[in-house]
XYZ file of C-alpha atoms in Angstrom:
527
model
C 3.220 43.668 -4.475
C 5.286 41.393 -6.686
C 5.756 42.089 -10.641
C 3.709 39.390 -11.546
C 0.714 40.552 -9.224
C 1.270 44.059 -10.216
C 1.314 42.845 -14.056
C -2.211 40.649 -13.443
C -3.832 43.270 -11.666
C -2.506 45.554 -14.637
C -4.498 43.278 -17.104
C -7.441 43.267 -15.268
C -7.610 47.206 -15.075
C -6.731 47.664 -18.729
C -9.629 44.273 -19.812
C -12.269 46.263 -17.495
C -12.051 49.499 -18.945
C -11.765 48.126 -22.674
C -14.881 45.909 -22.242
C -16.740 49.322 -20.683
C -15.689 51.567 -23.758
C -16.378 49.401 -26.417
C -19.857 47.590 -25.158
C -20.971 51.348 -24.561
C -19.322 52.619 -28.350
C -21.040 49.408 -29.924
C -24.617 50.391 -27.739
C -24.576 53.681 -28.749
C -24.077 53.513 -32.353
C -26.599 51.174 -33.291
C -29.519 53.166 -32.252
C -32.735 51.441 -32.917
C -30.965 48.808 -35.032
C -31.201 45.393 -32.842
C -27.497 44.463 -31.543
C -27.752 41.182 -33.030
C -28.725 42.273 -36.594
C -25.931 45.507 -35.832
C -23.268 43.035 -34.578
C -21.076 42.501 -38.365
C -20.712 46.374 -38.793
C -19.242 46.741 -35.034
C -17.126 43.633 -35.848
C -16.001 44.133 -39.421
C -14.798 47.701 -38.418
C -12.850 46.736 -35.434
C -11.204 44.531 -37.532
C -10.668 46.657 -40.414
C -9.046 49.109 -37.670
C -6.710 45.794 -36.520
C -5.466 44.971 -39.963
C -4.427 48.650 -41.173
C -2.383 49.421 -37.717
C -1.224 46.002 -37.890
C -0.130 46.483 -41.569
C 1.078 50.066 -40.385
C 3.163 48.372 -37.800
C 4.678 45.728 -39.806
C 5.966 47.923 -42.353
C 7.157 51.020 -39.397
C 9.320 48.797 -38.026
C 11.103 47.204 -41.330
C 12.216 50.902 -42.224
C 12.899 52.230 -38.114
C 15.458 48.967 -38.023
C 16.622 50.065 -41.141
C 17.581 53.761 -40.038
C 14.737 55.517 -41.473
C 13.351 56.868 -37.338
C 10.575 59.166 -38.950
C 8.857 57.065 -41.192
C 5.120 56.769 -41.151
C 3.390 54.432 -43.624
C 0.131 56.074 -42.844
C 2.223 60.092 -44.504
C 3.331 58.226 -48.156
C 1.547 58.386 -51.594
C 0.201 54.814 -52.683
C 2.307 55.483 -55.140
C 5.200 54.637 -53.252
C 3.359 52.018 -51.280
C 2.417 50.285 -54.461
C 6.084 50.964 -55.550
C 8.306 49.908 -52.763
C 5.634 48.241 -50.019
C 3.093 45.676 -51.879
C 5.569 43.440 -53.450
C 6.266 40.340 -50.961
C 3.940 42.328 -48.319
C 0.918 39.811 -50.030
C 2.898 36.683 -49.212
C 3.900 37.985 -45.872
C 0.877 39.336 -44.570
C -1.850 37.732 -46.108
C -3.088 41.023 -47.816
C -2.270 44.578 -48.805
C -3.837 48.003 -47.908
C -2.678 51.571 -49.659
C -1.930 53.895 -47.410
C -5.164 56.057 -48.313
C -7.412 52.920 -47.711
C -6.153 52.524 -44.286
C -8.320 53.314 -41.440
C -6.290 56.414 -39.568
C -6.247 57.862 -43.139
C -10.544 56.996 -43.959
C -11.615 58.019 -40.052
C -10.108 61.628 -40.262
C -12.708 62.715 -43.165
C -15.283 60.466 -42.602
C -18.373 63.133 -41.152
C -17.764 65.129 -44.206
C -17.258 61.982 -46.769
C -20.298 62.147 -49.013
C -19.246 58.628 -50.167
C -18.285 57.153 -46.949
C -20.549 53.970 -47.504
C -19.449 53.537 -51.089
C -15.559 54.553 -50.556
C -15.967 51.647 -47.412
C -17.372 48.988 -49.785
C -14.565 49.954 -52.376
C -11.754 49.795 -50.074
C -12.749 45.956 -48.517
C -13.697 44.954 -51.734
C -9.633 46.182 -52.666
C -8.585 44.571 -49.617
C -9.857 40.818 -50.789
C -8.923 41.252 -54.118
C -5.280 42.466 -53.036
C -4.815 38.751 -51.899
C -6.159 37.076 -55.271
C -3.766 34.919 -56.709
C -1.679 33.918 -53.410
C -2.159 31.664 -51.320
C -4.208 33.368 -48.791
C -6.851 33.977 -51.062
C -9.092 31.550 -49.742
C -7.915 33.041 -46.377
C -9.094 36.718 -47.132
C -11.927 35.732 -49.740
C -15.155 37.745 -48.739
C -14.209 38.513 -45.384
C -16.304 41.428 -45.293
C -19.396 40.188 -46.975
C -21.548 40.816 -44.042
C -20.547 44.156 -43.797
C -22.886 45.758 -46.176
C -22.302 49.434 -46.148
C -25.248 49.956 -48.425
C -27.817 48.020 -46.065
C -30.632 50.068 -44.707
C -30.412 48.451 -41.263
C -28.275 51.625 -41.111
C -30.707 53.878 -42.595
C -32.949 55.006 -45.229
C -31.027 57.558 -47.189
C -26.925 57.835 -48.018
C -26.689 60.238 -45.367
C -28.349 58.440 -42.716
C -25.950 55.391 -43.784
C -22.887 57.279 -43.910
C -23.416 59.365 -40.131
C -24.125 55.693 -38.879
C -21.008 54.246 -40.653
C -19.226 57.462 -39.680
C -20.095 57.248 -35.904
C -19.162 53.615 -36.026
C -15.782 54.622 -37.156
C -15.071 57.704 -35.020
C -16.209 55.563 -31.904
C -14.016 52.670 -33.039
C -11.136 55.036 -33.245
C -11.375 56.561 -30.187
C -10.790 53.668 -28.109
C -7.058 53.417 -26.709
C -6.051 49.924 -27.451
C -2.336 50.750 -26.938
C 0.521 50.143 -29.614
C 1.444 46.516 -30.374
C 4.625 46.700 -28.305
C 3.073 48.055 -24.831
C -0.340 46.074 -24.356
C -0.337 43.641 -21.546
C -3.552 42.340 -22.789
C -4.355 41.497 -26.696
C -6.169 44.166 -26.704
C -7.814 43.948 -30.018
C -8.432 39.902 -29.956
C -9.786 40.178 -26.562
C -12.208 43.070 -27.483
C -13.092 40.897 -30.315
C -13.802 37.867 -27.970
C -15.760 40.347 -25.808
C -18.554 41.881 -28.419
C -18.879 38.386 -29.686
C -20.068 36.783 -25.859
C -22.503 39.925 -25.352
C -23.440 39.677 -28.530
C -24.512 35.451 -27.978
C -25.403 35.927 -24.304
C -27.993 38.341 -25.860
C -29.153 36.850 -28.806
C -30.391 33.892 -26.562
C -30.466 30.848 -28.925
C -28.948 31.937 -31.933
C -26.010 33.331 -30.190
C -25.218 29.729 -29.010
C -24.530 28.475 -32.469
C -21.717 30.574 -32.773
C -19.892 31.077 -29.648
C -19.016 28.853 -26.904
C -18.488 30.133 -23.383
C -14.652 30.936 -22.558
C -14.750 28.958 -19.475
C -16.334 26.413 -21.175
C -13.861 26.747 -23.687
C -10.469 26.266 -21.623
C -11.760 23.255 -20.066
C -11.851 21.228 -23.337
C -8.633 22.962 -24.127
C -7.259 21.729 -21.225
C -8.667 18.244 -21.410
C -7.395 17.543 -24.653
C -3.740 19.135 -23.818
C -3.322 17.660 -20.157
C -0.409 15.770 -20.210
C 1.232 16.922 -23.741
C 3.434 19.325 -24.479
C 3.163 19.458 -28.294
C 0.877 18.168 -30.894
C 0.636 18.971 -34.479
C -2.185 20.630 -35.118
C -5.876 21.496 -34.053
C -9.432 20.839 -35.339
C -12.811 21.925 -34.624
C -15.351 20.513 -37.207
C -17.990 23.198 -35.998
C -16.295 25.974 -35.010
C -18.571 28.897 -35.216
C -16.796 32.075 -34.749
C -13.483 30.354 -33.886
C -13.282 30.356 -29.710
C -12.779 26.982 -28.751
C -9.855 27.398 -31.574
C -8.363 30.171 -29.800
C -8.995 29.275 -26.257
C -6.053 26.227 -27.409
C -4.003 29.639 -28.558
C -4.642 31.260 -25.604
C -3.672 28.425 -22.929
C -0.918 27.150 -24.803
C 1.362 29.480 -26.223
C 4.030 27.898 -23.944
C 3.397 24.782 -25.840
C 4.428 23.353 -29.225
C 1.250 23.554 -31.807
C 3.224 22.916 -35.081
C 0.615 23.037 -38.375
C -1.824 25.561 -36.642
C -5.585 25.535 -36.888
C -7.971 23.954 -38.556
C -11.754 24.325 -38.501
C -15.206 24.249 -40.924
C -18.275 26.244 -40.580
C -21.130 25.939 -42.636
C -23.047 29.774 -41.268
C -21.476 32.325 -43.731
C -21.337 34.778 -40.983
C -19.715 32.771 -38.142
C -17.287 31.783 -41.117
C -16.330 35.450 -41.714
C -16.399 36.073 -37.923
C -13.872 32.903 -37.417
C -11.083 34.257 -39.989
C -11.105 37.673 -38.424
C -11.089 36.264 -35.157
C -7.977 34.394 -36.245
C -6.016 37.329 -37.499
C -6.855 39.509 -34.246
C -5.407 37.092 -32.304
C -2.359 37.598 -34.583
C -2.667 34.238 -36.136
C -0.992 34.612 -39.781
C -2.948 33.047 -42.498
C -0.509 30.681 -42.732
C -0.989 28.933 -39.972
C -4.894 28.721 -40.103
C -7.212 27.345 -42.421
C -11.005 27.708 -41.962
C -12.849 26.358 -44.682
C -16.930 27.089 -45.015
C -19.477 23.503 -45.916
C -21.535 21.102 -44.211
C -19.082 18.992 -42.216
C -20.919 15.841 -42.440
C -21.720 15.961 -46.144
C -18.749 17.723 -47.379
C -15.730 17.516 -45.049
C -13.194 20.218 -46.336
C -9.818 18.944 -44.192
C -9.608 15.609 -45.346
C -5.730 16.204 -47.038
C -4.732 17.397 -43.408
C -6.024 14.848 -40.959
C -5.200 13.301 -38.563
C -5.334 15.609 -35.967
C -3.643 15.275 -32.406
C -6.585 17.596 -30.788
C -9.858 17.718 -31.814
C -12.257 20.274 -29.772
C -15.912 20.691 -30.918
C -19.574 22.251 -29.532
C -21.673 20.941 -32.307
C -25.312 21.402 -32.357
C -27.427 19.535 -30.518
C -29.527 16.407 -31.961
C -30.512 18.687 -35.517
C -31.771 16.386 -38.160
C -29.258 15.714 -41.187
C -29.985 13.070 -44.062
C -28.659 10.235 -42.691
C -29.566 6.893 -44.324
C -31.750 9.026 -46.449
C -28.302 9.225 -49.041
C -27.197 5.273 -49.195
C -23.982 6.276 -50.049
C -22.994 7.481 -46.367
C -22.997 4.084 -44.923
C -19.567 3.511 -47.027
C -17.761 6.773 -45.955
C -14.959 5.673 -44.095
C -15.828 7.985 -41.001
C -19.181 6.557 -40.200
C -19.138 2.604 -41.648
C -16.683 1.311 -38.693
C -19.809 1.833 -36.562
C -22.268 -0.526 -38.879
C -24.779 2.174 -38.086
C -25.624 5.755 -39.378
C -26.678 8.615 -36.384
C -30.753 8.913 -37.038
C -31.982 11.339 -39.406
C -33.845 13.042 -36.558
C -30.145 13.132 -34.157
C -26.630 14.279 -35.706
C -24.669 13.983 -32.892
C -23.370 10.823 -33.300
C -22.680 11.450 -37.101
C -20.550 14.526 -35.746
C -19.005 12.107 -32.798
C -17.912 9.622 -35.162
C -16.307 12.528 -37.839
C -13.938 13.651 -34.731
C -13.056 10.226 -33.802
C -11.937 9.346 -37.982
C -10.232 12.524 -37.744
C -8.467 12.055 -34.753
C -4.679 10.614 -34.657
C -3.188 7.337 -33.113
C -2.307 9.872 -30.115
C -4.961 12.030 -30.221
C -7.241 13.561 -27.932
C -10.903 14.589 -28.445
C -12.957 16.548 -26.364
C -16.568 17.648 -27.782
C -19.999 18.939 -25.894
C -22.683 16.626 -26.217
C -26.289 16.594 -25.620
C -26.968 14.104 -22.264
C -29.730 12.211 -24.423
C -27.345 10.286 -27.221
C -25.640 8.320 -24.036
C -28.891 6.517 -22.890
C -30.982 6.761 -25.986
C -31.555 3.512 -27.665
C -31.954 1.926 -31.381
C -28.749 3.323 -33.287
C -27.371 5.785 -31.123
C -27.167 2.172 -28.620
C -25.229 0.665 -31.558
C -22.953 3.294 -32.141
C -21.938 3.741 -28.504
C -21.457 -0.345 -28.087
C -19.139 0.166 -30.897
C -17.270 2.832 -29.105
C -16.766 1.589 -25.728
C -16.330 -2.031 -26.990
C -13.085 0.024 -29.191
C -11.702 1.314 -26.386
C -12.321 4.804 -27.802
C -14.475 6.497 -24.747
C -12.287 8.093 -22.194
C -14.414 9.839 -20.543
C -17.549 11.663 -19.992
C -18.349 14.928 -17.686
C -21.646 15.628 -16.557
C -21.686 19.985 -16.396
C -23.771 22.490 -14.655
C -27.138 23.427 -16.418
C -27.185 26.790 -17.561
C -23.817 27.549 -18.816
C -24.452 27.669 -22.789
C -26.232 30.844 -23.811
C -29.852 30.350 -25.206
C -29.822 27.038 -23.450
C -30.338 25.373 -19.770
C -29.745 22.129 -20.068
C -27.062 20.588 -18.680
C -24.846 19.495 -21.394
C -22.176 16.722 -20.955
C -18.062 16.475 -22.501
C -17.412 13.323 -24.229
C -13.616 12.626 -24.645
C -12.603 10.494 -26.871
C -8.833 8.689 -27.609
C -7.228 6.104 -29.491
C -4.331 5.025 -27.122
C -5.910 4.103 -24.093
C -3.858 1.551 -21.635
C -6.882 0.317 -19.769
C -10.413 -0.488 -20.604
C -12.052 1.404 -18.813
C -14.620 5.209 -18.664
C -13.666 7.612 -15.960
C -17.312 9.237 -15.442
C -17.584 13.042 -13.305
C -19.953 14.443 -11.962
C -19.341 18.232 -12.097
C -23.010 19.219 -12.017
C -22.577 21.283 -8.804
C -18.586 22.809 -10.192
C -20.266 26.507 -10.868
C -20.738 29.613 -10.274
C -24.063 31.508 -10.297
C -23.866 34.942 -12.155
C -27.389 36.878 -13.215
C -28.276 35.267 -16.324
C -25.732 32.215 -16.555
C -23.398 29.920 -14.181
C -19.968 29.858 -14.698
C -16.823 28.185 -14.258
C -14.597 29.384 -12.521
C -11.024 28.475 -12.377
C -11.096 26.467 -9.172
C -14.104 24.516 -10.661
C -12.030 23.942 -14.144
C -9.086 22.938 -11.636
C -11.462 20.247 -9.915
C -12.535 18.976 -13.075
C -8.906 18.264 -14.952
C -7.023 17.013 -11.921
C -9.964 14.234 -11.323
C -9.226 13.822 -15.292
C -6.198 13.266 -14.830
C -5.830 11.149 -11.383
C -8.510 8.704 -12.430
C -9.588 8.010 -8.662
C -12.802 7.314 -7.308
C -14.118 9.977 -5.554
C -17.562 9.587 -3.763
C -20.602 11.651 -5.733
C -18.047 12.984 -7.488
C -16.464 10.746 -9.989
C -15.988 6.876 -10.702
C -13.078 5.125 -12.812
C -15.766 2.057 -14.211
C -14.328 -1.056 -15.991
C -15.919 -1.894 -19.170
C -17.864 -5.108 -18.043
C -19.878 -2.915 -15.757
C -21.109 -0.452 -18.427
C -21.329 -3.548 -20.828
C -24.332 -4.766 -17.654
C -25.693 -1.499 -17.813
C -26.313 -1.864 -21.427
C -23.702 0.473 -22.542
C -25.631 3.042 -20.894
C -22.787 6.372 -20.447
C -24.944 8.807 -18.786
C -22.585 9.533 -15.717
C -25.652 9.458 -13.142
C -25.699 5.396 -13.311
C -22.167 5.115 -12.299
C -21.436 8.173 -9.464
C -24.641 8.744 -7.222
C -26.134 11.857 -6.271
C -25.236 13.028 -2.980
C -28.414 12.970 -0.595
C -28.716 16.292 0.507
C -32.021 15.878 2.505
C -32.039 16.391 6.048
C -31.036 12.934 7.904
C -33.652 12.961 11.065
C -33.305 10.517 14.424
C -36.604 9.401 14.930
C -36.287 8.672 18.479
C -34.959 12.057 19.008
C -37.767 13.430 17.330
C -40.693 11.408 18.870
C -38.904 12.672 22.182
C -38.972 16.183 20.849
C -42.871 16.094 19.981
C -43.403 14.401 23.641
C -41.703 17.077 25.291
C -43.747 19.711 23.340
C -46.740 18.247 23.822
C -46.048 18.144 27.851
C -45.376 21.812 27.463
C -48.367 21.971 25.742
C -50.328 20.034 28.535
C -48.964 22.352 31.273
C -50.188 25.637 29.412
C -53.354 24.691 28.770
C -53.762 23.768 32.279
C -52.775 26.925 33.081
C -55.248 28.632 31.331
C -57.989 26.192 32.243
C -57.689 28.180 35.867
C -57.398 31.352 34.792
C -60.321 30.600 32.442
C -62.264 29.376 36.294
C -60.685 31.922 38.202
C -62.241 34.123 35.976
C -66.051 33.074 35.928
C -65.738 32.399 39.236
C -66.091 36.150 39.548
């Protein structure tokens, strides 16, 4: 076996066993609490874990390279941390955590810590405010707001709080996630990414609004990258807990992403969850900004557009004000159009926010419910303005059931603003998946399919369709990709003439027995 097969297969071991230890440490903890409602204390402590080894890390090997082979942040006074470590760490790192404050240090005493909950609270509260007045504040601002070590969802007295906080911790800390140096996988981000999909896939609906499937995920990443090598920066206007962000991380470290990531969230919790997902993916607050509002009333990133990729999984047709507040008719994202998205369907209000964010070169690739390509009245309008623009690309019809708390069968618009030709390349990849016990999939062979149709632009029959704009112009700029590549018939073709000479030479056979038991029938009275 080669090194590169012995270092995937490596992975895979290490990704298994991680997944087992912490789904069973997170099960086990939370007792009779519901996962879902349990989900920000498993979270907020792995990352609390991440950011004190990470800190421990950063300033062990400063002093090692420096001669000093002993030294152990986790063994000084904060006297000498606050002393010799916190200046410039802030500006570095983001933050600052005393060496009594950091996790190895709190997990040792914490079954005997009368004031575990209280000490917890004290030390994240110290942990945002050791970033106030830099310019990660807004980075590290109420980051652990969600986890409320005072809550009784883990239990009814101070004691009953601090054994649950103190099993949380203990369980947390047993888990091997290597060093920094050594881990083939990222061990801590990809734990992270984990909880947060088990966490969704069993939350049913709810978990949908904040997590987007991985597989799901590196196909837009893909889309949007094929063909580029750098761009400047990312965007997801939605962005929930921060995946589709990452997923761009995770397929293209090889490529160029220059001004980082950018995304809004308007849940407080998926907000939180996105900026820790950032930093366990070791992305430095400097090169991330996630910024909480509502995206179509109060757009947060307008000093950094445009953007070169633009990914997005908004929600599906939810009502928003729409013409309801005259004044949105004039904002420069939606007035090109001449229409506003109905107050009872966003999407297109969300649609037409990528596309104003979106650069000269840009690529967009968002999930969209299959209704707002057919539906009629302004949603018709909006798309005529589109495709009359030049700005549609091209639209993917995917598998139902791949989006927790949800079966239908969602579609990928992608959008662009330097298009040669006028004309949609429509797929069909209804039938690219998987089948798994409570979702499909896609696997990598399916995502393979998908972006080298993307990219060829052929026609391939019941599979995809390259259509010029004068056809979808006579099909009333109708985009749902079922009027442009037809379904495969997969009903049984039948010869009729081989058939009617099939039921002819049954019902001789059928002749000859009865016959045949006519006279035994005779032979037998005859008796």
């Amino acid at each position: 076996m080669d090194n590169t097969s012995l270092k995937t297969t490596n992975e895979a071991t290490q990704r298994s066993e991680l997944h087992r230890k912490i789904w069973a440490i997170a099960d086990d903890v939370r007792g009779a609490v519901d996962g879902w409602d349990f989900k920000q204390y498993i979270l907020g402590i792995l990352f609390y874990r991440f950011i004190s080894e990470n800190m421990t890390e950063f300033f062990n090997s400063a002093e090692r390279e420096a001669g000093d082979l002993e030294f152990d942040y986790t063994q000084i006074s904060d006297e000498e941390a606050e002393q010799d470590f916190r200046p410039n760490t802030v500006e570095d790192k983001g933050f600052f955590i005393l060496p009594s404050q950091l996790f190895a240090n709190v997990v040792k005493t914490a079954k005997k810590n009368d004031n575990l909950n209280t000490d917890l609270a004290n030390i994240f509260k110290a942990i945002e405010a050791s970033a106030v007045g830099f310019p990660s504040e807004n980075d590290i601002k109420g980051l652990f707001e969600d986890v409320d070590t005072t809550s009784n969802r883990l239990g009814g007295t101070v004691a009953e709080k601090n054994q649950r906080l103190a099993d949380i911790l203990t369980g947390i800390a047993n888990i091997n996630f290597g060093n920094f140096q050594d881990n083939d996988i990222d061990a801590f981000g990809d734990a992270y990414e984990y909880l947060i999909s088990n966490y969704a896939s069993n939350a049913g609906k709810s978990g949908g609004e904040f997590f987007t499937p991985q597989t799901v995920s590196k196909l837009l990443a893909r889309l949007v990258m094929d063909g580029k090598t750098n761009i400047n920066k990312v965007y997801d206007p939605t962005c929930g807990s921060g995946s589709l962000l990452l997923q761009m991380k995770k397929q293209f470290e090889e490529h160029i992403i220059d001004e980082g990531f950018f995304g809004q969230e308007i849940n407080m919790t998926n907000f939180n969850l996105a900026r820790m997902n950032m930093f366990l993916h070791n992305v430095n607050y400097n090169n991330f900004s996630i910024k909480r509002g509502d995206t179509l009333l109060n757009p947060l990133h307008n000093d950094e557009k445009p953007f070169d990729a633009i990914v997005s999984n908004p929600p599906y047709s939810i009502k928003w004000v729409g013409d309801g507040d005259p004044t949105l008719i004039n904002d420069e994202r939606f007035a090109p159009a001449g229409k506003l998205a109905p107050k009872s369907y966003a999407d297109y209000a969300f649609i037409m926010h990528a596309l104003s964010y979106l650069s000269s070169k840009g690529r967009a690739a968002i999930v969209c419910f299959p209704g707002i390509f057919y539906r009629k009245g302004a949603e018709k309008t909006i798309r005529q303005y589109l495709v009359d623009n030049n700005f549609v690309d091209c639209v993917i019809q995917l598998p139902e059931n791949l989006f927790f708390g949800t079966s239908i069968a969602t579609c990928i618009l992608v959008m662009a603003k330097n298009k040669t030709e006028n004309k949609v390349l429509f797929i069909d990849a209804s039938k690219e998946f998987k089948k798994e016990t409570n979702n499909n999939i896609l696997e990598e062979k399916n995502i393979d399919h998908i972006v080298e149709e993307f990219r060829n632009r052929s026609n391939q029959e019941y599979f995809s369709k390259y259509v010029d704009k004068a056809e979808i112009e006579e099909n009333d700029y109708n985009l749902s990709v079922s009027t442009y590549v037809e379904k495969e018939d997969t009903r049984e073709i039948i010869d009729i003439k081989v058939l009617n000479k099939e039921i002819e030479e049954t019902v001789a056979k059928i002749d000859t027995l009865r016959a045949a038991i006519n006279k035994i029938v005779m032979e037998l009275e005859d008796e």
